[in-house]
CSV table of N, CA and C in Angstrom, one decimal:
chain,number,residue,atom,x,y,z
A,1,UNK,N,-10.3,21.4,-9.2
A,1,UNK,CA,-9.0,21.8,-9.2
A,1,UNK,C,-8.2,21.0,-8.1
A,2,UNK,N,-8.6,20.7,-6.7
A,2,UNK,CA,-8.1,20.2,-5.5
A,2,UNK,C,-7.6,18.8,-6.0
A,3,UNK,N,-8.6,18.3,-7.1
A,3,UNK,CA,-8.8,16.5,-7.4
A,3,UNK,C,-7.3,16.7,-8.3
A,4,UNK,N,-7.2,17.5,-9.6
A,4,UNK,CA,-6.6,17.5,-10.3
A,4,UNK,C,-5.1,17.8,-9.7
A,5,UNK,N,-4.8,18.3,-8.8
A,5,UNK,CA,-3.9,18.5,-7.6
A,5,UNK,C,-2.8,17.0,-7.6
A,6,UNK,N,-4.1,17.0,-6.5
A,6,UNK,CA,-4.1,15.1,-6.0
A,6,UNK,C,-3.2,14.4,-7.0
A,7,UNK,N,-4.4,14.4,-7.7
A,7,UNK,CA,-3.6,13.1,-9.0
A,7,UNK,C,-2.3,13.5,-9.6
A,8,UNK,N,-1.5,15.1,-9.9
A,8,UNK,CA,-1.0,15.4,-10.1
A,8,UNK,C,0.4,14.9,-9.2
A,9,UNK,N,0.5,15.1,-8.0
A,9,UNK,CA,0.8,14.6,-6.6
A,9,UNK,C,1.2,13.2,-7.2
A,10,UNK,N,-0.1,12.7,-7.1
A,10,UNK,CA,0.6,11.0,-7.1
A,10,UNK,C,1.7,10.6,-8.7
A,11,UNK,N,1.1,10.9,-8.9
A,11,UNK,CA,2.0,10.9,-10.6
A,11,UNK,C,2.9,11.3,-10.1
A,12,UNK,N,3.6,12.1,-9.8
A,12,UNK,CA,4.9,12.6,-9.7
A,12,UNK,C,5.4,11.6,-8.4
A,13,UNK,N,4.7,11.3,-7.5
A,13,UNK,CA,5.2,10.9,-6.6
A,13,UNK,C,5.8,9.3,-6.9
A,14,UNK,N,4.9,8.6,-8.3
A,14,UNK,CA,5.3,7.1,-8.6
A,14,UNK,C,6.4,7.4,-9.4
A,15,UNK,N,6.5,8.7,-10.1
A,15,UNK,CA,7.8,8.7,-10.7
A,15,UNK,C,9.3,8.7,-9.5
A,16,UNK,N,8.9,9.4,-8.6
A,16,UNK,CA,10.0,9.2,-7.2
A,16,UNK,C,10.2,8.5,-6.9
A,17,UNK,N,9.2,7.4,-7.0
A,17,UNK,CA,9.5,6.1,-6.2
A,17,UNK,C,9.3,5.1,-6.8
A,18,UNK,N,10.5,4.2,-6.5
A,18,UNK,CA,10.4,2.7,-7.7
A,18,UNK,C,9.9,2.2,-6.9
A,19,UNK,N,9.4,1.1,-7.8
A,19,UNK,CA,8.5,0.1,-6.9
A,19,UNK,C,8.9,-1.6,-7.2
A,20,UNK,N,9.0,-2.0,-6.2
A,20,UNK,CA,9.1,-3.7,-6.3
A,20,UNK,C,8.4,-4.6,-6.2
A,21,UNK,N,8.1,-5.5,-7.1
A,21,UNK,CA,7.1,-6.4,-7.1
A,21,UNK,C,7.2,-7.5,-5.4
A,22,UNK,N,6.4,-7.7,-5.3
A,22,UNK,CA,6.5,-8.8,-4.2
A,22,UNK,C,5.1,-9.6,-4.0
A,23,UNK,N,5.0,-10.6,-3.4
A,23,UNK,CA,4.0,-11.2,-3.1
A,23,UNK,C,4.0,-11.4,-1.0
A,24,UNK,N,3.2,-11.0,-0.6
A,24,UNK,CA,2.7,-11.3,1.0
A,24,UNK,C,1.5,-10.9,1.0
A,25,UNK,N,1.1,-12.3,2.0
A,25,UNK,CA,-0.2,-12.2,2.6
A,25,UNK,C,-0.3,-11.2,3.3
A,26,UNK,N,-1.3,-10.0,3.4
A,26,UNK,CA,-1.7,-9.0,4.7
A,26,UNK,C,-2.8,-9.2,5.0
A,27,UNK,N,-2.9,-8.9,6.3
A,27,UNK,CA,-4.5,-8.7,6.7
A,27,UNK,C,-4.3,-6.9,7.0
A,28,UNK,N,-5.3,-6.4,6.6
A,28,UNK,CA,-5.9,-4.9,6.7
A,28,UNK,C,-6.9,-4.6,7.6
A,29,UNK,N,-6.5,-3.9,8.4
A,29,UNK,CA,-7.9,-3.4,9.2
A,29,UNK,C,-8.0,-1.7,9.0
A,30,UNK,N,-9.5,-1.9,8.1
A,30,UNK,CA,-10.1,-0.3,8.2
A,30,UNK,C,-10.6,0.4,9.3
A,31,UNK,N,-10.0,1.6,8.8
A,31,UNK,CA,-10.8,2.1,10.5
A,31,UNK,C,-11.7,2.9,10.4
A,32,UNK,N,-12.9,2.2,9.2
A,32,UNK,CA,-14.3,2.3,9.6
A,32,UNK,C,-15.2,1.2,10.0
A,33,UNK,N,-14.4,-0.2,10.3
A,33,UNK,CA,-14.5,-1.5,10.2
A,33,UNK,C,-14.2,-1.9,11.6
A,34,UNK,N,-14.7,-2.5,12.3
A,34,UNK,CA,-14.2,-3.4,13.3
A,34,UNK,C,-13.8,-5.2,12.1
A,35,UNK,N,-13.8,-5.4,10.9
A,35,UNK,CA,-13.2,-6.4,10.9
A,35,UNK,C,-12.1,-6.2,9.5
A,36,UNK,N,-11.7,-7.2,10.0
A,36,UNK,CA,-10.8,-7.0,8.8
A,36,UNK,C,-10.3,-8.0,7.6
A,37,UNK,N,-9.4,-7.5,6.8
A,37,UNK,CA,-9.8,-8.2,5.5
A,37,UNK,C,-8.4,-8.9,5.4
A,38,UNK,N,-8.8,-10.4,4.4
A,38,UNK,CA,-7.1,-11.0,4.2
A,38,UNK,C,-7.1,-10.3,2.8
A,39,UNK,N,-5.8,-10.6,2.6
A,39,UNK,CA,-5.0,-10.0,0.9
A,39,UNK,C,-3.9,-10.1,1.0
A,40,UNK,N,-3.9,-9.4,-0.3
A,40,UNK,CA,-2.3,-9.7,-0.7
A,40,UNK,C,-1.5,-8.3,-1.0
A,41,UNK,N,-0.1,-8.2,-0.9
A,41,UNK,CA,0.8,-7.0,-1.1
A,41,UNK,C,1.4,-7.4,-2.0
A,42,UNK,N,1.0,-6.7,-3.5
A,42,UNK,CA,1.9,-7.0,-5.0
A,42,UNK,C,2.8,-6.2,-4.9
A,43,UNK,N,3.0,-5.0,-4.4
A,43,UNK,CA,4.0,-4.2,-4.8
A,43,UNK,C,4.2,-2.9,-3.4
A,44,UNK,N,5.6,-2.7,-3.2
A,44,UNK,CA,6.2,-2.0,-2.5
A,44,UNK,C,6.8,-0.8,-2.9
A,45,UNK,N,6.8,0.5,-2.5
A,45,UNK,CA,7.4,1.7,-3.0
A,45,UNK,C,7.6,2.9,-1.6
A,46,UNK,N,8.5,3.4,-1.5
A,46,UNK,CA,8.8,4.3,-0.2
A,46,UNK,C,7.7,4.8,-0.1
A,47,UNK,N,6.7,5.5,-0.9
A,47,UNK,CA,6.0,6.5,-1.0
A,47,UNK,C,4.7,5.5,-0.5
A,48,UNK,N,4.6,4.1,-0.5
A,48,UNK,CA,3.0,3.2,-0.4
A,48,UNK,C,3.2,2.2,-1.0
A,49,UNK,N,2.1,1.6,-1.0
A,49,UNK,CA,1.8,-0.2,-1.4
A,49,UNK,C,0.7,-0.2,-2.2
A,50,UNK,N,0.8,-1.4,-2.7
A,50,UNK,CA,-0.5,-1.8,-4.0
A,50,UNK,C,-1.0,-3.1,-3.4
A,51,UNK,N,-2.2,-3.4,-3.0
A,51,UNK,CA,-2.7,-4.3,-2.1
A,51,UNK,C,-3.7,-5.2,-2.9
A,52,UNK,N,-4.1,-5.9,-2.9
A,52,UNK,CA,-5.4,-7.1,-3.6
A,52,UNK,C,-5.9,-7.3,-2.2
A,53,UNK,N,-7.8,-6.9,-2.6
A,53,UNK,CA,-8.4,-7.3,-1.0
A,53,UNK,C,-9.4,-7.9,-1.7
A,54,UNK,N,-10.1,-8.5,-0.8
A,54,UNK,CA,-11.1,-9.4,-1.2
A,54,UNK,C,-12.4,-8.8,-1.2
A,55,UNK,N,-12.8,-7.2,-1.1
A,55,UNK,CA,-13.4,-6.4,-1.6
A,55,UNK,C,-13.1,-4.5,-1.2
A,56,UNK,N,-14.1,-4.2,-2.4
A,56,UNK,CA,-13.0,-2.3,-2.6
A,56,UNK,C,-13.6,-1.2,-1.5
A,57,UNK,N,-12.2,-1.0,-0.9
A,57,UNK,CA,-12.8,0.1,0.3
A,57,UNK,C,-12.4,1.1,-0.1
A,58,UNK,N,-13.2,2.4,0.0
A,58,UNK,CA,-13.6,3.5,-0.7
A,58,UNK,C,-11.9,4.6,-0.7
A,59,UNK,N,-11.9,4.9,-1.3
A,59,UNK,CA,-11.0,5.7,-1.3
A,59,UNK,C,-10.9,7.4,-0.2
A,60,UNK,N,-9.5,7.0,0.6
A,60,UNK,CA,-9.6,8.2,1.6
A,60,UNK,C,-9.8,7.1,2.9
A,61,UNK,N,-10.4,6.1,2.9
A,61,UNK,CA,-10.4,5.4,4.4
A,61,UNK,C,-8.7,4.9,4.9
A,62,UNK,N,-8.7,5.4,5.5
A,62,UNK,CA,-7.3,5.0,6.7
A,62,UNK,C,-7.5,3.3,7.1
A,63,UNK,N,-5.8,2.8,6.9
A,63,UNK,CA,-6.3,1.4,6.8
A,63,UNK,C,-4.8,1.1,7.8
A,64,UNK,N,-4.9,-0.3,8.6
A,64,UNK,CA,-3.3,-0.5,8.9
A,64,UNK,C,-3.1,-1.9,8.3
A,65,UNK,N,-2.3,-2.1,7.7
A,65,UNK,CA,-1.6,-2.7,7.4
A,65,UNK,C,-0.7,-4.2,8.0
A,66,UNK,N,-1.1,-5.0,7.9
A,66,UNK,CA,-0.7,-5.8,8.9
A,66,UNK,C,0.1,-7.1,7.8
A,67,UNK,N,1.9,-7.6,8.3
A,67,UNK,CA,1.8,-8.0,7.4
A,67,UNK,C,3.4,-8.7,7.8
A,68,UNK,N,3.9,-10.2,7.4
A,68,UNK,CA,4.8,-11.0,8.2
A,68,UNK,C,5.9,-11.1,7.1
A,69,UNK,N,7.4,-11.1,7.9
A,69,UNK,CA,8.1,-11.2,6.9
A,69,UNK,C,9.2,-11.7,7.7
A,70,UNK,N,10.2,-12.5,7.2
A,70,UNK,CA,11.0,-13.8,7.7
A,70,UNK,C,11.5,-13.5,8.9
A,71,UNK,N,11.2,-13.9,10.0
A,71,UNK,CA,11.6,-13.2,11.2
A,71,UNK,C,10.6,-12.1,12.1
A,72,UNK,N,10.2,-11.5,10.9
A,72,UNK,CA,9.2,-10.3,11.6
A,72,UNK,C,8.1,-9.9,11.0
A,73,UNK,N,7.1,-9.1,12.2
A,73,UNK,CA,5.8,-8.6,11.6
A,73,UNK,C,5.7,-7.2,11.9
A,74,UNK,N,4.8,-6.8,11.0
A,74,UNK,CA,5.0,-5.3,10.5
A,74,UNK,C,3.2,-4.7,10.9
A,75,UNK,N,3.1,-3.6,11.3
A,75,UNK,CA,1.9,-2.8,11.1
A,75,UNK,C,2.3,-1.6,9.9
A,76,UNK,N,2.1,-1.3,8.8
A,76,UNK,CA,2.1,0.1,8.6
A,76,UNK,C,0.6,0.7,8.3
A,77,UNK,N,0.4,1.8,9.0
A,77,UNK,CA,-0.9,2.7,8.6
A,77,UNK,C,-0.5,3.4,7.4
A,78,UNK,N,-1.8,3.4,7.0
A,78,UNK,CA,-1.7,4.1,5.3
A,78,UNK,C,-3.2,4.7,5.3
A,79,UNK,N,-3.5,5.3,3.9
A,79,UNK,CA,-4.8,5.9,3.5
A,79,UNK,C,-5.0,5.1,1.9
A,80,UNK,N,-6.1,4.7,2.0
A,80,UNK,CA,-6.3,4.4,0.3
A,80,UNK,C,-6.3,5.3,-0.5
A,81,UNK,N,-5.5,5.7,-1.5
A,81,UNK,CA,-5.5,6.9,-2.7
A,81,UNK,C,-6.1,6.6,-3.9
A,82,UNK,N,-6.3,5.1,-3.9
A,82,UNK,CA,-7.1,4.8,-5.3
A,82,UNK,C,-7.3,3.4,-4.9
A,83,UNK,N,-8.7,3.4,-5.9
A,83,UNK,CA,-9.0,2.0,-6.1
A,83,UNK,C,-9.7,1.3,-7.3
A,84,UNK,N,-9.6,0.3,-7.6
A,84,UNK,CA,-10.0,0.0,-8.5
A,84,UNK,C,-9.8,-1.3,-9.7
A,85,UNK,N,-9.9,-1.2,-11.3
A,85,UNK,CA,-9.3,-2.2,-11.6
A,85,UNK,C,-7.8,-2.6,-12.3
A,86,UNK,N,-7.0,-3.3,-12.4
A,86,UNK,CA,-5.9,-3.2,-12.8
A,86,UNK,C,-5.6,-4.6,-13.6
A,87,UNK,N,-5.2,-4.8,-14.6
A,87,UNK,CA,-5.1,-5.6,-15.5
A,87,UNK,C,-5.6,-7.1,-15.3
A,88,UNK,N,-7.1,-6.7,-15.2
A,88,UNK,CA,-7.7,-7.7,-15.3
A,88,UNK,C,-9.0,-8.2,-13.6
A,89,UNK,N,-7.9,-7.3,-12.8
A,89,UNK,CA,-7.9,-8.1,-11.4
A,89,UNK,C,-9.0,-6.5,-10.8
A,90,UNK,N,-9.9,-7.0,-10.2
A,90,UNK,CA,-10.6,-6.2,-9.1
A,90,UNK,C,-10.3,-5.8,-8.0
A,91,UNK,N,-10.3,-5.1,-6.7
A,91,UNK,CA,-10.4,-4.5,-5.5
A,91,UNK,C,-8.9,-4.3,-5.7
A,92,UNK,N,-8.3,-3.6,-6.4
A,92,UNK,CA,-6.6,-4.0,-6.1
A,92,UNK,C,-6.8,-1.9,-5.7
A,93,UNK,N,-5.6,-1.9,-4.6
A,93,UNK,CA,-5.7,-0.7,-4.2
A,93,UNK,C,-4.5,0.0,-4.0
A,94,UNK,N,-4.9,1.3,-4.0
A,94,UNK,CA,-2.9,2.1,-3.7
A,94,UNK,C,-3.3,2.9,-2.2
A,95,UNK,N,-2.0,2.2,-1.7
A,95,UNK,CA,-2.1,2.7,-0.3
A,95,UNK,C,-0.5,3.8,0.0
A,96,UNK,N,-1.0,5.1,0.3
A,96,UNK,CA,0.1,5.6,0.7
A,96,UNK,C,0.1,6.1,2.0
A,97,UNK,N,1.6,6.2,2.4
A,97,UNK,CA,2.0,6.1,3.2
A,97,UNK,C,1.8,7.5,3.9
A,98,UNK,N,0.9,8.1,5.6
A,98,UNK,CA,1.5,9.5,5.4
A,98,UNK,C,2.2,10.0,6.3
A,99,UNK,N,2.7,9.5,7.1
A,99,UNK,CA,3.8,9.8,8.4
A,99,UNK,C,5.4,9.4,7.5
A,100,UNK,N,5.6,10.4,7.5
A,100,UNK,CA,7.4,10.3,7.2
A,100,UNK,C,8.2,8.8,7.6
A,101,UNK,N,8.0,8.6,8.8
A,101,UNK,CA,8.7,7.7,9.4
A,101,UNK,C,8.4,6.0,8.7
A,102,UNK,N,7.1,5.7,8.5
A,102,UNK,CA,6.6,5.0,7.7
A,102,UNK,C,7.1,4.9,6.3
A,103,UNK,N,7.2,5.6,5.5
A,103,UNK,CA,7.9,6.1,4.7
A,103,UNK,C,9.5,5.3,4.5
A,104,UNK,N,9.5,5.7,5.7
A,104,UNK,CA,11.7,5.4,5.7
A,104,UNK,C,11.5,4.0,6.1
A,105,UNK,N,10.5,3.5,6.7
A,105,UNK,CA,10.2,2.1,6.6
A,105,UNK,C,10.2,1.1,5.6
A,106,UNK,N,9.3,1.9,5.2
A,106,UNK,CA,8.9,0.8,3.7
A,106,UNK,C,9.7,0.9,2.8
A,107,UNK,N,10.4,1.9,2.4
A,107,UNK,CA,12.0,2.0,2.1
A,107,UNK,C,12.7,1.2,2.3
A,108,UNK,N,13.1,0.8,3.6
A,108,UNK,CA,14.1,-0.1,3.7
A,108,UNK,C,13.4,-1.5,3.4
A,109,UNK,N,12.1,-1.6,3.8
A,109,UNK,CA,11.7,-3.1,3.2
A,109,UNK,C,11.9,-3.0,2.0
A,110,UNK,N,11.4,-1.8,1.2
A,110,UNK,CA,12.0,-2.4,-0.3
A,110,UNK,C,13.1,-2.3,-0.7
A,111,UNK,N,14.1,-2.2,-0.1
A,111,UNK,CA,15.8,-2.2,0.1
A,111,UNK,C,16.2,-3.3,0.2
A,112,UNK,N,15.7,-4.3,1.7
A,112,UNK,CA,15.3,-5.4,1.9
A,112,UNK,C,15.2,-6.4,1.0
A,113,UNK,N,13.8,-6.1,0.6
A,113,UNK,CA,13.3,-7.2,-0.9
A,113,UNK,C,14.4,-7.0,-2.1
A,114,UNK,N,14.9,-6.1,-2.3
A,114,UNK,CA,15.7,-6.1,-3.6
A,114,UNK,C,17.2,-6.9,-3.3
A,115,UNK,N,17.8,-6.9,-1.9
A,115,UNK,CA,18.7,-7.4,-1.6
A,115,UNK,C,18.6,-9.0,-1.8
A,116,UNK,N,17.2,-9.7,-1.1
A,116,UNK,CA,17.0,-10.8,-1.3
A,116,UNK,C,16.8,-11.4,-2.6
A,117,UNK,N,16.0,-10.3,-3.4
A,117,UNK,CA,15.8,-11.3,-5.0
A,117,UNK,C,16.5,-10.7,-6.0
């Protein structure tokens, strides 16, 4: 019932939130990991991110986000909510966001990105 919750949650939550494609390199550090991983950020949404890593960290691990954008660099912490495969591509993951403030963050970067392209 708790799972079915969850997923219910997120569904509704990708319907609240648009998302914008983008391309950046991030490095991620898990914090079950002392190392961390390079990748990439396909997509932006107030609510989290869609990440490509170069291998799949379990869903529920707390990750931060590390990641450069013209002028400036960014940490956001997040949690992985899913992982898995997506059109074709392996380790690709949904990271959401769970501090509010993070949130109004990544909002404005995708405010940001859409102003730009």
């Amino acid at each position: 019932m708790e799972r079915h919750r969850a997923e219910s949650k997120r569904r509704a939550e990708r319907r609240q939130h648009l998302r914008y494609r983008v391309r950046f390199s991030v490095k991620v550090e898990p914090e079950s990991s002392p190392d961390s991983l390079e990748g990439a950020l396909l997509d932006v949404s107030g609510g989290g991110l869609l990440l490509f890593l170069g291998q799949t960290l379990p869903v529920g691990e707390r990750v931060g986000v590390h990641l450069e954008a013209p002028g400036a660099k960014f940490r956001l912490p997040g949690r992985i909510v899913w992982a898995g495969e997506r059109k074709g591509f392996s380790h690709i993951h949904g990271v959401e966001f769970e501090r509010e403030q993070d949130r109004r963050f990544a909002q404005h970067l995708f405010d940001m990105a859409h102003e730009l392209w």
